[in-house]
């Protein structure tokens, strides 16, 4: 006669939705991201895009500056020393600024690429918030200061190249690029102002919505703690 215990089946508890545990080779279902994780994922995506743009821009412009210094032929032409010093300093500063931005982008980007929207833990462990200062430095150096230095180097290169051949060519290059530099500075200021205003308006609307949700949930301490955490992040 068979043992009755052999007919007893033991049910193992199933993984809850949102758990980050592996069962065999299958990953348990993922819950939607919370408010804090969703905001963190958005910031991560924005800073990753900034680093990618900074790395591409820096590699291109620094390469141009190096080629300009290597291919420049002066020979016996009587180019003033102050002009050569100004060109050498501007080109060297351009290369240094873009190399710094490129180094920051190259070091931080791999650490941001491992985060996925399906894994809240990877978003929380991503260093995009801790490295925010370095990311902004790379972004400003590459797209702000770096492009401005690039325009200055183009003007100085025109003077060094054409001063003894045709002064009018050097003056023409300066007349064309000078308004571009002015427009670049105006656009930078207006862009920063509009971006700051947009972020402030979005943060204000988000805080107001969270406060309405908090009132709707009542005096639940867990909800209040989550809302306070989101407000601090915003």
GROMACS .gro file of C-alpha atoms in nm:
model
  234
    1UNK     CA    1   0.000   0.000   0.000
    2UNK     CA    2   0.134   0.339  -0.099
    3UNK     CA    3   0.212   0.600   0.160
    4UNK     CA    4  -0.062   0.873   0.169
    5UNK     CA    5   0.209   1.131   0.216
    6UNK     CA    6   0.323   1.069  -0.141
    7UNK     CA    7  -0.002   1.222  -0.268
    8UNK     CA    8   0.053   1.549  -0.080
    9UNK     CA    9   0.164   1.834  -0.304
   10UNK     CA   10   0.350   2.132  -0.165
   11UNK     CA   11   0.285   2.463  -0.336
   12UNK     CA   12   0.572   2.707  -0.340
   13UNK     CA   13   0.478   3.073  -0.305
   14UNK     CA   14   0.489   3.266  -0.631
   15UNK     CA   15   0.700   3.574  -0.665
   16UNK     CA   16   0.503   3.889  -0.611
   17UNK     CA   17   0.466   4.137  -0.891
   18UNK     CA   18   0.750   4.386  -0.876
   19UNK     CA   19   0.999   4.153  -0.708
   20UNK     CA   20   1.344   4.157  -0.865
   21UNK     CA   21   1.415   3.788  -0.804
   22UNK     CA   22   1.503   3.527  -1.060
   23UNK     CA   23   1.314   3.198  -1.077
   24UNK     CA   24   1.522   2.961  -1.285
   25UNK     CA   25   1.597   3.143  -1.608
   26UNK     CA   26   1.288   3.364  -1.595
   27UNK     CA   27   1.263   3.707  -1.444
   28UNK     CA   28   0.960   3.775  -1.234
   29UNK     CA   29   0.714   4.037  -1.365
   30UNK     CA   30   0.807   4.398  -1.303
   31UNK     CA   31   0.577   4.653  -1.147
   32UNK     CA   32   0.543   4.998  -1.306
   33UNK     CA   33   0.795   5.252  -1.186
   34UNK     CA   34   0.693   5.474  -0.898
   35UNK     CA   35   0.692   5.851  -0.917
   36UNK     CA   36   1.042   5.889  -0.774
   37UNK     CA   37   1.188   5.620  -1.000
   38UNK     CA   38   1.013   5.764  -1.305
   39UNK     CA   39   1.157   6.107  -1.236
   40UNK     CA   40   1.498   5.955  -1.177
   41UNK     CA   41   1.475   5.764  -1.507
   42UNK     CA   42   1.387   6.087  -1.691
   43UNK     CA   43   1.688   6.267  -1.540
   44UNK     CA   44   1.908   5.972  -1.632
   45UNK     CA   45   1.792   5.982  -1.994
   46UNK     CA   46   1.850   6.356  -2.016
   47UNK     CA   47   2.201   6.340  -1.871
   48UNK     CA   48   2.291   6.041  -2.086
   49UNK     CA   49   2.187   6.239  -2.396
   50UNK     CA   50   2.396   6.535  -2.278
   51UNK     CA   51   2.704   6.317  -2.238
   52UNK     CA   52   2.658   6.160  -2.582
   53UNK     CA   53   2.624   6.501  -2.747
   54UNK     CA   54   2.922   6.635  -2.554
   55UNK     CA   55   3.143   6.342  -2.654
   56UNK     CA   56   3.058   6.374  -3.025
   57UNK     CA   57   3.103   6.752  -3.031
   58UNK     CA   58   3.428   6.744  -2.835
   59UNK     CA   59   3.584   6.474  -3.053
   60UNK     CA   60   3.498   6.667  -3.370
   61UNK     CA   61   3.609   7.016  -3.265
   62UNK     CA   62   3.925   6.907  -3.085
   63UNK     CA   63   4.026   6.710  -3.394
   64UNK     CA   64   3.979   7.021  -3.606
   65UNK     CA   65   4.198   7.228  -3.372
   66UNK     CA   66   4.477   6.970  -3.377
   67UNK     CA   67   4.470   6.948  -3.757
   68UNK     CA   68   4.473   7.328  -3.784
   69UNK     CA   69   4.784   7.352  -3.566
   70UNK     CA   70   4.964   7.071  -3.749
   71UNK     CA   71   4.879   7.178  -4.105
   72UNK     CA   72   4.942   7.549  -4.053
   73UNK     CA   73   5.246   7.661  -4.254
   74UNK     CA   74   5.402   7.993  -4.164
   75UNK     CA   75   5.745   7.972  -4.325
   76UNK     CA   76   5.924   8.303  -4.358
   77UNK     CA   77   5.613   8.517  -4.354
   78UNK     CA   78   5.635   8.812  -4.111
   79UNK     CA   79   5.345   8.716  -3.886
   80UNK     CA   80   5.341   8.917  -3.560
   81UNK     CA   81   5.444   8.720  -3.253
   82UNK     CA   82   5.139   8.831  -3.052
   83UNK     CA   83   4.911   8.687  -3.318
   84UNK     CA   84   5.091   8.352  -3.314
   85UNK     CA   85   5.080   8.346  -2.933
   86UNK     CA   86   4.708   8.426  -2.935
   87UNK     CA   87   4.636   8.152  -3.189
   88UNK     CA   88   4.847   7.893  -3.007
   89UNK     CA   89   4.688   7.973  -2.669
   90UNK     CA   90   4.332   7.970  -2.807
   91UNK     CA   91   4.384   7.644  -2.995
   92UNK     CA   92   4.548   7.479  -2.694
   93UNK     CA   93   4.269   7.595  -2.465
   94UNK     CA   94   4.012   7.465  -2.714
   95UNK     CA   95   4.176   7.123  -2.720
   96UNK     CA   96   4.210   7.112  -2.339
   97UNK     CA   97   3.845   7.205  -2.281
   98UNK     CA   98   3.712   6.950  -2.527
   99UNK     CA   99   3.945   6.676  -2.404
  100UNK     CA  100   3.822   6.735  -2.049
  101UNK     CA  101   3.460   6.711  -2.166
  102UNK     CA  102   3.542   6.399  -2.369
  103UNK     CA  103   3.716   6.234  -2.074
  104UNK     CA  104   3.420   6.300  -1.842
  105UNK     CA  105   3.175   6.166  -2.100
  106UNK     CA  106   3.382   5.855  -2.167
  107UNK     CA  107   3.415   5.773  -1.798
  108UNK     CA  108   3.052   5.831  -1.694
  109UNK     CA  109   2.858   5.703  -1.997
  110UNK     CA  110   2.927   5.329  -1.941
  111UNK     CA  111   2.792   5.355  -1.586
  112UNK     CA  112   2.466   5.509  -1.711
  113UNK     CA  113   2.413   5.253  -1.985
  114UNK     CA  114   2.338   4.964  -1.749
  115UNK     CA  115   2.014   5.113  -1.617
  116UNK     CA  116   1.687   4.996  -1.773
  117UNK     CA  117   1.327   5.115  -1.722
  118UNK     CA  118   1.227   4.756  -1.635
  119UNK     CA  119   1.458   4.744  -1.333
  120UNK     CA  120   1.395   5.006  -1.065
  121UNK     CA  121   1.698   4.889  -0.868
  122UNK     CA  122   1.934   4.967  -1.155
  123UNK     CA  123   1.788   5.317  -1.179
  124UNK     CA  124   1.843   5.377  -0.808
  125UNK     CA  125   2.201   5.249  -0.828
  126UNK     CA  126   2.287   5.464  -1.131
  127UNK     CA  127   2.533   5.749  -1.048
  128UNK     CA  128   2.358   6.008  -1.267
  129UNK     CA  129   2.254   6.215  -0.965
  130UNK     CA  130   2.585   6.192  -0.781
  131UNK     CA  131   2.776   6.280  -1.100
  132UNK     CA  132   2.543   6.566  -1.190
  133UNK     CA  133   2.810   6.835  -1.146
  134UNK     CA  134   3.058   6.657  -1.372
  135UNK     CA  135   2.790   6.595  -1.636
  136UNK     CA  136   2.695   6.964  -1.641
  137UNK     CA  137   3.064   7.061  -1.664
  138UNK     CA  138   3.111   6.835  -1.966
  139UNK     CA  139   2.794   6.973  -2.126
  140UNK     CA  140   2.889   7.340  -2.074
  141UNK     CA  141   3.251   7.290  -2.177
  142UNK     CA  142   3.158   7.106  -2.495
  143UNK     CA  143   2.855   7.299  -2.622
  144UNK     CA  144   2.913   7.637  -2.460
  145UNK     CA  145   3.273   7.733  -2.395
  146UNK     CA  146   3.408   7.488  -2.652
  147UNK     CA  147   3.204   7.624  -2.945
  148UNK     CA  148   3.285   7.983  -2.848
  149UNK     CA  149   3.657   7.900  -2.844
  150UNK     CA  150   3.616   7.725  -3.178
  151UNK     CA  151   3.485   8.044  -3.338
  152UNK     CA  152   3.770   8.245  -3.187
  153UNK     CA  153   4.024   7.997  -3.321
  154UNK     CA  154   3.872   8.025  -3.671
  155UNK     CA  155   3.914   8.404  -3.663
  156UNK     CA  156   4.273   8.384  -3.539
  157UNK     CA  157   4.352   8.116  -3.795
  158UNK     CA  158   4.222   8.343  -4.072
  159UNK     CA  159   4.447   8.625  -3.954
  160UNK     CA  160   4.753   8.402  -3.926
  161UNK     CA  161   4.689   8.244  -4.266
  162UNK     CA  162   4.589   8.549  -4.470
  163UNK     CA  163   4.752   8.845  -4.295
  164UNK     CA  164   5.056   8.861  -4.525
  165UNK     CA  165   4.863   8.750  -4.834
  166UNK     CA  166   4.536   8.942  -4.816
  167UNK     CA  167   4.439   9.150  -4.516
  168UNK     CA  168   4.092   9.188  -4.663
  169UNK     CA  169   4.034   8.811  -4.638
  170UNK     CA  170   4.117   8.816  -4.266
  171UNK     CA  171   3.892   9.118  -4.211
  172UNK     CA  172   3.611   8.951  -4.404
  173UNK     CA  173   3.634   8.638  -4.191
  174UNK     CA  174   3.622   8.850  -3.875
  175UNK     CA  175   3.323   9.051  -3.997
  176UNK     CA  176   3.132   8.731  -4.075
  177UNK     CA  177   3.209   8.545  -3.753
  178UNK     CA  178   3.172   8.839  -3.511
  179UNK     CA  179   2.789   8.857  -3.547
  180UNK     CA  180   2.772   8.479  -3.514
  181UNK     CA  181   2.956   8.501  -3.181
  182UNK     CA  182   2.713   8.770  -3.065
  183UNK     CA  183   2.412   8.563  -3.171
  184UNK     CA  184   2.563   8.259  -2.999
  185UNK     CA  185   2.593   8.448  -2.670
  186UNK     CA  186   2.239   8.586  -2.697
  187UNK     CA  187   2.097   8.243  -2.778
  188UNK     CA  188   2.286   8.086  -2.486
  189UNK     CA  189   2.141   8.338  -2.241
  190UNK     CA  190   1.786   8.309  -2.378
  191UNK     CA  191   1.806   7.929  -2.391
  192UNK     CA  192   1.924   7.907  -2.030
  193UNK     CA  193   1.653   8.148  -1.919
  194UNK     CA  194   1.373   7.963  -2.102
  195UNK     CA  195   1.500   7.624  -1.983
  196UNK     CA  196   1.513   7.740  -1.622
  197UNK     CA  197   1.162   7.888  -1.650
  198UNK     CA  198   1.030   7.565  -1.806
  199UNK     CA  199   1.180   7.351  -1.529
  200UNK     CA  200   1.036   7.581  -1.263
  201UNK     CA  201   0.687   7.565  -1.415
  202UNK     CA  202   0.697   7.185  -1.446
  203UNK     CA  203   0.820   7.147  -1.089
  204UNK     CA  204   0.547   7.380  -0.962
  205UNK     CA  205   0.274   7.184  -1.143
  206UNK     CA  206   0.413   6.854  -1.016
  207UNK     CA  207   0.424   6.974  -0.656
  208UNK     CA  208   0.066   7.105  -0.680
  209UNK     CA  209  -0.053   6.773  -0.822
  210UNK     CA  210   0.125   6.578  -0.550
  211UNK     CA  211  -0.031   6.798  -0.284
  212UNK     CA  212  -0.378   6.731  -0.429
  213UNK     CA  213  -0.307   6.358  -0.432
  214UNK     CA  214  -0.189   6.378  -0.072
  215UNK     CA  215  -0.514   6.543   0.033
  216UNK     CA  216  -0.711   6.280  -0.156
  217UNK     CA  217  -0.535   5.995   0.025
  218UNK     CA  218  -0.592   6.158   0.360
  219UNK     CA  219  -0.353   6.109   0.650
  220UNK     CA  220  -0.176   5.796   0.526
  221UNK     CA  221   0.183   5.834   0.661
  222UNK     CA  222   0.329   5.614   0.387
  223UNK     CA  223   0.183   5.829   0.111
  224UNK     CA  224   0.293   6.146   0.289
  225UNK     CA  225   0.649   6.015   0.313
  226UNK     CA  226   0.657   5.930  -0.060
  227UNK     CA  227   0.523   6.272  -0.156
  228UNK     CA  228   0.779   6.449   0.063
  229UNK     CA  229   1.056   6.246  -0.103
  230UNK     CA  230   0.937   6.339  -0.451
  231UNK     CA  231   0.908   6.708  -0.357
  232UNK     CA  232   1.268   6.706  -0.233
  233UNK     CA  233   1.383   6.550  -0.559
  234UNK     CA  234   1.196   6.807  -0.768
   0.00000   0.00000   0.00000
